[in-house]
Amino acid sequence: KQEVTQIPAALSVPEGENLVLNCSFTDSAIYNLQWFRQDPGKGLTSLLLIQSSQREQTSGRLNASLDKSSGRSTLYIAASQPGDSATYLCAVTRSNDYKLSFGAGTTVTVRA
Amino acid sequence: GAVVSQHPSRVICKSGTSVKIECRSLDFQATTMFWYRQFPKQSLMLMATSNEGSKATYEQGVEKDKFLINHASLTLSTLTVTSAHPEDSSFYICSARGGAHNQPQHFGDGTRLSIL
C-alpha cells in the first residue's frame, strides 16, 4: 500500500523567505507525482506535475524535485509572499491502477 | 481548459436527510470520475471511482449503499449521501479524467457537508 507523508505539517515564515516542503512515499512504483495547492474550504489547484522519468519541474517561483529511488520529492517556493499562504498537498499516481495517493499536506503561513 | 464544476459548495441539513452532490466536467468528456473525502487536516481519501455507463468501484471500507454514485453521462457524476448522519459531515471533492488512464485528474472546488 502506498503511503505518502509530508513534513512539516505546518510552517510559518516571514515574507521573502524561501520555503522548502518535503514529501516522501513508500512505494517507488509511481507514474508521476503532483504538487497541489488548497486554500481553506476550496478544491485543489495543480501546481507542478513531475513524470517518474523526470528529476524536476519548474514554474515561476516554484521548483519541485523528484528522487524516485529514495521515495522523496521537495517543493521549493522562492521569495515567499503572503499570497502563498495555503495548504500544499503532494500526491503520487500509482503505476498499477493510476489512482492518486495523497499526503496530509503542509499548511504554510507567510507573515507580512 | 479542463474545468470541473461541483455543486453545491456547502450543504447544511438535518440528520436522516439524503444529499446529492453534482460533479460536472464543463469543457471535456470525463470517462472517469473520482470521489474523495477529506477530514480536517487529513489527506484526501478516495471513496470510489466511476466510469461512464457502468457501476462505480468503491474503495475498501466505503459503504456503497450509503454513498450512491451515478455516472450517467460523460460530463456528469453524482454522489448521493443517503440518510446522512453527523459522522458523514466532511468535505467531499470530485475529480474528472478524460481519455486514457495516465491522463491527469482535474478537481472540483469541493462540497462542505454538515449534518446537524
PDB file of C-alpha atoms in Angstrom:
ATOM      1  CA  LYS A   1       0.000   0.000   0.000  1.00  0.00           C
ATOM      2  CA  GLN A   2       1.333   3.410  -0.969  1.00  0.00           C
ATOM      3  CA  GLU A   3       1.757   5.817   1.927  1.00  0.00           C
ATOM      4  CA  VAL A   4       2.581   9.461   1.411  1.00  0.00           C
ATOM      5  CA  THR A   5       3.985  11.587   4.214  1.00  0.00           C
ATOM      6  CA  GLN A   6       4.506  15.328   4.285  1.00  0.00           C
ATOM      7  CA  ILE A   7       6.775  17.080   6.727  1.00  0.00           C
ATOM      8  CA  PRO A   8       6.371  19.515   8.360  1.00  0.00           C
ATOM      9  CA  ALA A   9       2.614  19.589   8.925  1.00  0.00           C
ATOM     10  CA  ALA A  10       2.726  23.365   9.341  1.00  0.00           C
ATOM     11  CA  LEU A  11       5.221  26.087   8.588  1.00  0.00           C
ATOM     12  CA  SER A  12       5.270  29.811   9.327  1.00  0.00           C
ATOM     13  CA  VAL A  13       7.826  32.099   7.712  1.00  0.00           C
ATOM     14  CA  PRO A  14       8.325  35.842   7.220  1.00  0.00           C
ATOM     15  CA  GLU A  15       7.692  37.267   3.786  1.00  0.00           C
ATOM     16  CA  GLY A  16      10.635  36.925   1.430  1.00  0.00           C
ATOM     17  CA  GLU A  17      11.986  33.725   2.930  1.00  0.00           C
ATOM     18  CA  ASN A  18      12.320  30.630   0.755  1.00  0.00           C
ATOM     19  CA  LEU A  19      10.037  27.693   1.514  1.00  0.00           C
ATOM     20  CA  VAL A  20      11.038  24.028   1.469  1.00  0.00           C
ATOM     21  CA  LEU A  21       8.279  21.434   1.657  1.00  0.00           C
ATOM     22  CA  ASN A  22       9.003  17.732   1.848  1.00  0.00           C
ATOM     23  CA  CYS A  23       7.093  14.708   0.607  1.00  0.00           C
ATOM     24  CA  SER A  24       8.024  11.053   0.946  1.00  0.00           C
ATOM     25  CA  PHE A  25       6.353   7.944  -0.411  1.00  0.00           C
ATOM     26  CA  THR A  26       6.843   4.288   0.409  1.00  0.00           C
ATOM     27  CA  ASP A  27       6.406   2.615  -2.983  1.00  0.00           C
ATOM     28  CA  SER A  28       8.649   3.803  -5.811  1.00  0.00           C
ATOM     29  CA  ALA A  29       6.333   2.303  -8.443  1.00  0.00           C
ATOM     30  CA  ILE A  30       4.783   5.609  -9.358  1.00  0.00           C
ATOM     31  CA  TYR A  31       3.654   7.019 -12.686  1.00  0.00           C
ATOM     32  CA  ASN A  32       4.062  10.648 -11.662  1.00  0.00           C
ATOM     33  CA  LEU A  33       3.986  12.992  -8.679  1.00  0.00           C
ATOM     34  CA  GLN A  34       1.970  16.170  -8.330  1.00  0.00           C
ATOM     35  CA  TRP A  35       2.019  19.126  -6.009  1.00  0.00           C
ATOM     36  CA  PHE A  36      -1.298  20.847  -5.356  1.00  0.00           C
ATOM     37  CA  ARG A  37      -2.331  23.975  -3.545  1.00  0.00           C
ATOM     38  CA  GLN A  38      -5.504  24.007  -1.448  1.00  0.00           C
ATOM     39  CA  ASP A  39      -6.981  27.185   0.009  1.00  0.00           C
ATOM     40  CA  PRO A  40      -9.284  26.847   3.055  1.00  0.00           C
ATOM     41  CA  GLY A  41     -12.602  25.261   2.134  1.00  0.00           C
ATOM     42  CA  LYS A  42     -11.622  25.016  -1.514  1.00  0.00           C
ATOM     43  CA  GLY A  43     -10.646  22.365  -4.021  1.00  0.00           C
ATOM     44  CA  LEU A  44      -7.224  21.612  -5.418  1.00  0.00           C
ATOM     45  CA  THR A  45      -5.137  23.640  -7.813  1.00  0.00           C
ATOM     46  CA  SER A  46      -2.407  21.701  -9.586  1.00  0.00           C
ATOM     47  CA  LEU A  47       0.973  23.443  -9.304  1.00  0.00           C
ATOM     48  CA  LEU A  48       3.504  21.061 -10.784  1.00  0.00           C
ATOM     49  CA  LEU A  49       3.483  17.550 -12.201  1.00  0.00           C
ATOM     50  CA  ILE A  50       6.678  15.524 -12.448  1.00  0.00           C
ATOM     51  CA  GLN A  51       6.731  12.372 -14.529  1.00  0.00           C
ATOM     52  CA  SER A  52       8.520   9.411 -12.981  1.00  0.00           C
ATOM     53  CA  SER A  53      11.322   9.740 -15.542  1.00  0.00           C
ATOM     54  CA  GLN A  54      11.957  13.389 -14.659  1.00  0.00           C
ATOM     55  CA  ARG A  55      14.083  14.841 -11.885  1.00  0.00           C
ATOM     56  CA  GLU A  56      12.473  18.248 -11.538  1.00  0.00           C
ATOM     57  CA  GLN A  57       9.925  20.717 -12.824  1.00  0.00           C
ATOM     58  CA  THR A  58       9.866  24.491 -12.565  1.00  0.00           C
ATOM     59  CA  SER A  59       7.110  27.058 -12.853  1.00  0.00           C
ATOM     60  CA  GLY A  60       7.902  30.646 -11.930  1.00  0.00           C
ATOM     61  CA  ARG A  61       8.965  30.767  -8.284  1.00  0.00           C
ATOM     62  CA  LEU A  62       8.152  27.083  -7.813  1.00  0.00           C
ATOM     63  CA  ASN A  63      10.549  24.220  -8.299  1.00  0.00           C
ATOM     64  CA  ALA A  64       9.851  20.594  -7.491  1.00  0.00           C
ATOM     65  CA  SER A  65      12.382  17.785  -7.443  1.00  0.00           C
ATOM     66  CA  LEU A  66      11.796  14.061  -7.541  1.00  0.00           C
ATOM     67  CA  ASP A  67      14.063  11.251  -6.384  1.00  0.00           C
ATOM     68  CA  LYS A  68      12.006   8.183  -7.152  1.00  0.00           C
ATOM     69  CA  SER A  69      14.549   5.672  -5.894  1.00  0.00           C
ATOM     70  CA  SER A  70      14.591   7.197  -2.420  1.00  0.00           C
ATOM     71  CA  GLY A  71      10.871   7.987  -2.467  1.00  0.00           C
ATOM     72  CA  ARG A  72      11.216  11.739  -1.997  1.00  0.00           C
ATOM     73  CA  SER A  73      10.083  14.975  -3.528  1.00  0.00           C
ATOM     74  CA  THR A  74      10.740  18.537  -2.442  1.00  0.00           C
ATOM     75  CA  LEU A  75       8.818  21.657  -3.366  1.00  0.00           C
ATOM     76  CA  TYR A  76      10.758  24.898  -3.223  1.00  0.00           C
ATOM     77  CA  ILE A  77       8.981  28.249  -3.254  1.00  0.00           C
ATOM     78  CA  ALA A  78      11.330  31.169  -3.699  1.00  0.00           C
ATOM     79  CA  ALA A  79      10.832  34.584  -2.128  1.00  0.00           C
ATOM     80  CA  SER A  80       7.581  33.718  -0.386  1.00  0.00           C
ATOM     81  CA  GLN A  81       4.656  36.135  -0.349  1.00  0.00           C
ATOM     82  CA  PRO A  82       1.577  36.342   1.895  1.00  0.00           C
ATOM     83  CA  GLY A  83      -0.475  35.095  -1.056  1.00  0.00           C
ATOM     84  CA  ASP A  84       1.454  31.826  -0.873  1.00  0.00           C
ATOM     85  CA  SER A  85      -0.292  31.035   2.405  1.00  0.00           C
ATOM     86  CA  ALA A  86      -2.237  27.800   1.815  1.00  0.00           C
ATOM     87  CA  THR A  87      -2.028  24.060   2.306  1.00  0.00           C
ATOM     88  CA  TYR A  88       0.247  22.258  -0.122  1.00  0.00           C
ATOM     89  CA  LEU A  89      -0.558  18.649  -0.951  1.00  0.00           C
ATOM     90  CA  CYS A  90       1.675  16.067  -2.522  1.00  0.00           C
ATOM     91  CA  ALA A  91       0.128  13.171  -4.449  1.00  0.00           C
ATOM     92  CA  VAL A  92       1.594  10.225  -6.325  1.00  0.00           C
ATOM     93  CA  THR A  93      -0.090   8.389  -9.172  1.00  0.00           C
ATOM     94  CA  ARG A  94       0.288   4.666  -8.613  1.00  0.00           C
ATOM     95  CA  SER A  95       1.623   2.751 -11.593  1.00  0.00           C
ATOM     96  CA  ASN A  96      -0.637  -0.244 -11.149  1.00  0.00           C
ATOM     97  CA  ASP A  97      -4.021   1.481 -11.182  1.00  0.00           C
ATOM     98  CA  TYR A  98      -3.314   5.181 -11.896  1.00  0.00           C
ATOM     99  CA  LYS A  99      -5.091   6.218  -8.711  1.00  0.00           C
ATOM    100  CA  LEU A 100      -3.797   9.073  -6.583  1.00  0.00           C
ATOM    101  CA  SER A 101      -2.410   8.672  -3.071  1.00  0.00           C
ATOM    102  CA  PHE A 102      -2.277  11.938  -1.148  1.00  0.00           C
ATOM    103  CA  GLY A 103      -0.240  13.223   1.736  1.00  0.00           C
ATOM    104  CA  ALA A 104      -1.948  15.122   4.558  1.00  0.00           C
ATOM    105  CA  GLY A 105      -0.420  18.392   3.438  1.00  0.00           C
ATOM    106  CA  THR A 106       1.779  21.156   4.787  1.00  0.00           C
ATOM    107  CA  THR A 107      -0.049  24.298   5.889  1.00  0.00           C
ATOM    108  CA  VAL A 108       2.043  27.349   5.099  1.00  0.00           C
ATOM    109  CA  THR A 109       1.637  30.794   6.611  1.00  0.00           C
ATOM    110  CA  VAL A 110       3.682  33.643   5.191  1.00  0.00           C
ATOM    111  CA  ARG A 111       3.767  36.615   7.558  1.00  0.00           C
ATOM    112  CA  ALA A 112       3.804  40.107   6.070  1.00  0.00           C
TER     113      ALA A 112
ATOM    114  CA  GLY B   1      -9.485  24.321 -20.199  1.00  0.00           C
ATOM    115  CA  ALA B   2     -10.248  21.222 -18.084  1.00  0.00           C
ATOM    116  CA  VAL B   3     -12.742  22.821 -15.710  1.00  0.00           C
ATOM    117  CA  VAL B   4     -14.682  20.740 -13.210  1.00  0.00           C
ATOM    118  CA  SER B   5     -17.698  22.259 -11.510  1.00  0.00           C
ATOM    119  CA  GLN B   6     -19.011  20.847  -8.240  1.00  0.00           C
ATOM    120  CA  HIS B   7     -22.356  21.819  -6.741  1.00  0.00           C
ATOM    121  CA  PRO B   8     -23.407  22.707  -4.126  1.00  0.00           C
ATOM    122  CA  SER B   9     -20.385  24.179  -2.390  1.00  0.00           C
ATOM    123  CA  ARG B  10     -21.971  23.907   1.028  1.00  0.00           C
ATOM    124  CA  VAL B  11     -24.860  21.934   2.477  1.00  0.00           C
ATOM    125  CA  ILE B  12     -26.294  22.021   5.972  1.00  0.00           C
ATOM    126  CA  CYS B  13     -29.116  19.618   6.697  1.00  0.00           C
ATOM    127  CA  LYS B  14     -30.772  17.557   9.364  1.00  0.00           C
ATOM    128  CA  SER B  15     -29.837  14.021  10.278  1.00  0.00           C
ATOM    129  CA  GLY B  16     -31.675  11.454   8.154  1.00  0.00           C
ATOM    130  CA  THR B  17     -31.742  13.616   5.031  1.00  0.00           C
ATOM    131  CA  SER B  18     -30.310  12.397   1.739  1.00  0.00           C
ATOM    132  CA  VAL B  19     -27.984  14.819  -0.008  1.00  0.00           C
ATOM    133  CA  LYS B  20     -26.970  14.851  -3.666  1.00  0.00           C
ATOM    134  CA  ILE B  21     -23.720  16.385  -4.894  1.00  0.00           C
ATOM    135  CA  GLU B  22     -23.090  17.001  -8.590  1.00  0.00           C
ATOM    136  CA  CYS B  23     -19.781  16.967 -10.411  1.00  0.00           C
ATOM    137  CA  ARG B  24     -19.620  18.258 -13.980  1.00  0.00           C
ATOM    138  CA  SER B  25     -16.817  18.470 -16.492  1.00  0.00           C
ATOM    139  CA  LEU B  26     -17.514  21.692 -18.366  1.00  0.00           C
ATOM    140  CA  ASP B  27     -15.160  21.556 -21.338  1.00  0.00           C
ATOM    141  CA  PHE B  28     -14.095  17.952 -21.746  1.00  0.00           C
ATOM    142  CA  GLN B  29     -15.562  14.493 -21.677  1.00  0.00           C
ATOM    143  CA  ALA B  30     -14.835  12.709 -18.436  1.00  0.00           C
ATOM    144  CA  THR B  31     -14.618   8.993 -18.977  1.00  0.00           C
ATOM    145  CA  THR B  32     -13.732   8.531 -15.326  1.00  0.00           C
ATOM    146  CA  MET B  33     -14.723  10.485 -12.258  1.00  0.00           C
ATOM    147  CA  PHE B  34     -13.434  10.100  -8.718  1.00  0.00           C
ATOM    148  CA  TRP B  35     -14.994  10.963  -5.377  1.00  0.00           C
ATOM    149  CA  TYR B  36     -12.821  11.838  -2.399  1.00  0.00           C
ATOM    150  CA  ARG B  37     -13.497  12.637   1.216  1.00  0.00           C
ATOM    151  CA  GLN B  38     -11.318  14.899   3.348  1.00  0.00           C
ATOM    152  CA  PHE B  39     -11.432  15.286   7.116  1.00  0.00           C
ATOM    153  CA  PRO B  40      -9.830  18.370   8.727  1.00  0.00           C
ATOM    154  CA  LYS B  41      -6.039  18.344   8.492  1.00  0.00           C
ATOM    155  CA  GLN B  42      -6.063  14.944   6.839  1.00  0.00           C
ATOM    156  CA  SER B  43      -5.318  13.790   3.343  1.00  0.00           C
ATOM    157  CA  LEU B  44      -7.881  13.199   0.643  1.00  0.00           C
ATOM    158  CA  MET B  45      -9.169   9.639   0.778  1.00  0.00           C
ATOM    159  CA  LEU B  46     -10.503   8.062  -2.391  1.00  0.00           C
ATOM    160  CA  MET B  47     -14.032   6.786  -1.875  1.00  0.00           C
ATOM    161  CA  ALA B  48     -14.949   5.466  -5.296  1.00  0.00           C
ATOM    162  CA  THR B  49     -14.182   5.528  -8.995  1.00  0.00           C
ATOM    163  CA  SER B  50     -16.925   5.789 -11.562  1.00  0.00           C
ATOM    164  CA  ASN B  51     -16.780   5.157 -15.277  1.00  0.00           C
ATOM    165  CA  GLU B  52     -19.479   6.467 -17.557  1.00  0.00           C
ATOM    166  CA  GLY B  53     -22.252   3.957 -18.048  1.00  0.00           C
ATOM    167  CA  SER B  54     -21.025   1.393 -15.536  1.00  0.00           C
ATOM    168  CA  LYS B  55     -21.241   0.760 -11.829  1.00  0.00           C
ATOM    169  CA  ALA B  56     -18.889   2.592  -9.520  1.00  0.00           C
ATOM    170  CA  THR B  57     -15.986   0.807  -7.871  1.00  0.00           C
ATOM    171  CA  TYR B  58     -15.787   1.517  -4.177  1.00  0.00           C
ATOM    172  CA  GLU B  59     -12.659   1.531  -2.025  1.00  0.00           C
ATOM    173  CA  GLN B  60     -12.422  -0.830   0.891  1.00  0.00           C
ATOM    174  CA  GLY B  61     -14.473   0.319   3.861  1.00  0.00           C
ATOM    175  CA  VAL B  62     -16.776   2.628   1.878  1.00  0.00           C
ATOM    176  CA  GLU B  63     -20.442   1.635   2.073  1.00  0.00           C
ATOM    177  CA  LYS B  64     -21.885   1.594  -1.417  1.00  0.00           C
ATOM    178  CA  ASP B  65     -25.464   1.707  -0.108  1.00  0.00           C
ATOM    179  CA  LYS B  66     -24.635   4.806   1.913  1.00  0.00           C
ATOM    180  CA  PHE B  67     -22.797   6.626  -0.862  1.00  0.00           C
ATOM    181  CA  LEU B  68     -24.652   6.156  -4.137  1.00  0.00           C
ATOM    182  CA  ILE B  69     -22.752   7.157  -7.236  1.00  0.00           C
ATOM    183  CA  ASN B  70     -24.223   7.657 -10.672  1.00  0.00           C
ATOM    184  CA  HIS B  71     -22.199   8.492 -13.794  1.00  0.00           C
ATOM    185  CA  ALA B  72     -24.896   8.617 -16.426  1.00  0.00           C
ATOM    186  CA  SER B  73     -23.121  10.826 -18.949  1.00  0.00           C
ATOM    187  CA  LEU B  74     -19.600  11.821 -19.977  1.00  0.00           C
ATOM    188  CA  THR B  75     -19.977  15.168 -18.228  1.00  0.00           C
ATOM    189  CA  LEU B  76     -21.884  14.412 -15.048  1.00  0.00           C
ATOM    190  CA  SER B  77     -21.446  12.249 -11.982  1.00  0.00           C
ATOM    191  CA  THR B  78     -23.487  12.479  -8.801  1.00  0.00           C
ATOM    192  CA  LEU B  79     -22.811  11.361  -5.254  1.00  0.00           C
ATOM    193  CA  THR B  80     -25.828  10.851  -3.004  1.00  0.00           C
ATOM    194  CA  VAL B  81     -25.233  10.515   0.717  1.00  0.00           C
ATOM    195  CA  THR B  82     -28.275   8.567   1.870  1.00  0.00           C
ATOM    196  CA  SER B  83     -29.818   9.027   5.309  1.00  0.00           C
ATOM    197  CA  ALA B  84     -26.930  11.245   6.335  1.00  0.00           C
ATOM    198  CA  HIS B  85     -25.784  11.359   9.959  1.00  0.00           C
ATOM    199  CA  PRO B  86     -23.390  13.719  11.776  1.00  0.00           C
ATOM    200  CA  GLU B  87     -20.459  11.362  11.202  1.00  0.00           C
ATOM    201  CA  ASP B  88     -20.952  11.856   7.444  1.00  0.00           C
ATOM    202  CA  SER B  89     -20.074  15.529   7.860  1.00  0.00           C
ATOM    203  CA  SER B  90     -16.963  16.142   5.816  1.00  0.00           C
ATOM    204  CA  PHE B  91     -15.505  17.848   2.762  1.00  0.00           C
ATOM    205  CA  TYR B  92     -16.270  15.919  -0.429  1.00  0.00           C
ATOM    206  CA  ILE B  93     -14.243  16.582  -3.587  1.00  0.00           C
ATOM    207  CA  CYS B  94     -14.728  15.151  -7.049  1.00  0.00           C
ATOM    208  CA  SER B  95     -12.249  14.914  -9.872  1.00  0.00           C
ATOM    209  CA  ALA B  96     -12.614  14.039 -13.522  1.00  0.00           C
ATOM    210  CA  ARG B  97     -10.296  12.492 -16.064  1.00  0.00           C
ATOM    211  CA  GLY B  98     -10.714  12.310 -19.797  1.00  0.00           C
ATOM    212  CA  GLY B  99      -9.134   9.770 -22.071  1.00  0.00           C
ATOM    213  CA  ALA B 100      -6.515   7.273 -21.033  1.00  0.00           C
ATOM    214  CA  HIS B 101      -5.694   6.139 -17.506  1.00  0.00           C
ATOM    215  CA  ASN B 102      -2.482   8.130 -17.464  1.00  0.00           C
ATOM    216  CA  GLN B 103      -4.184  11.489 -18.028  1.00  0.00           C
ATOM    217  CA  PRO B 104      -4.247  13.901 -15.062  1.00  0.00           C
ATOM    218  CA  GLN B 105      -7.277  14.352 -12.850  1.00  0.00           C
ATOM    219  CA  HIS B 106      -8.954  17.753 -12.678  1.00  0.00           C
ATOM    220  CA  PHE B 107     -10.577  18.692  -9.383  1.00  0.00           C
ATOM    221  CA  GLY B 108     -13.779  20.431  -8.413  1.00  0.00           C
ATOM    222  CA  ASP B 109     -13.963  23.013  -5.638  1.00  0.00           C
ATOM    223  CA  GLY B 110     -15.456  20.601  -3.125  1.00  0.00           C
ATOM    224  CA  THR B 111     -18.641  20.421  -1.080  1.00  0.00           C
ATOM    225  CA  ARG B 112     -18.730  21.072   2.632  1.00  0.00           C
ATOM    226  CA  LEU B 113     -21.399  18.807   4.093  1.00  0.00           C
ATOM    227  CA  SER B 114     -22.615  19.493   7.626  1.00  0.00           C
ATOM    228  CA  ILE B 115     -25.206  17.209   9.185  1.00  0.00           C
ATOM    229  CA  LEU B 116     -26.912  18.527  12.298  1.00  0.00           C
TER     230      LEU B 116
END
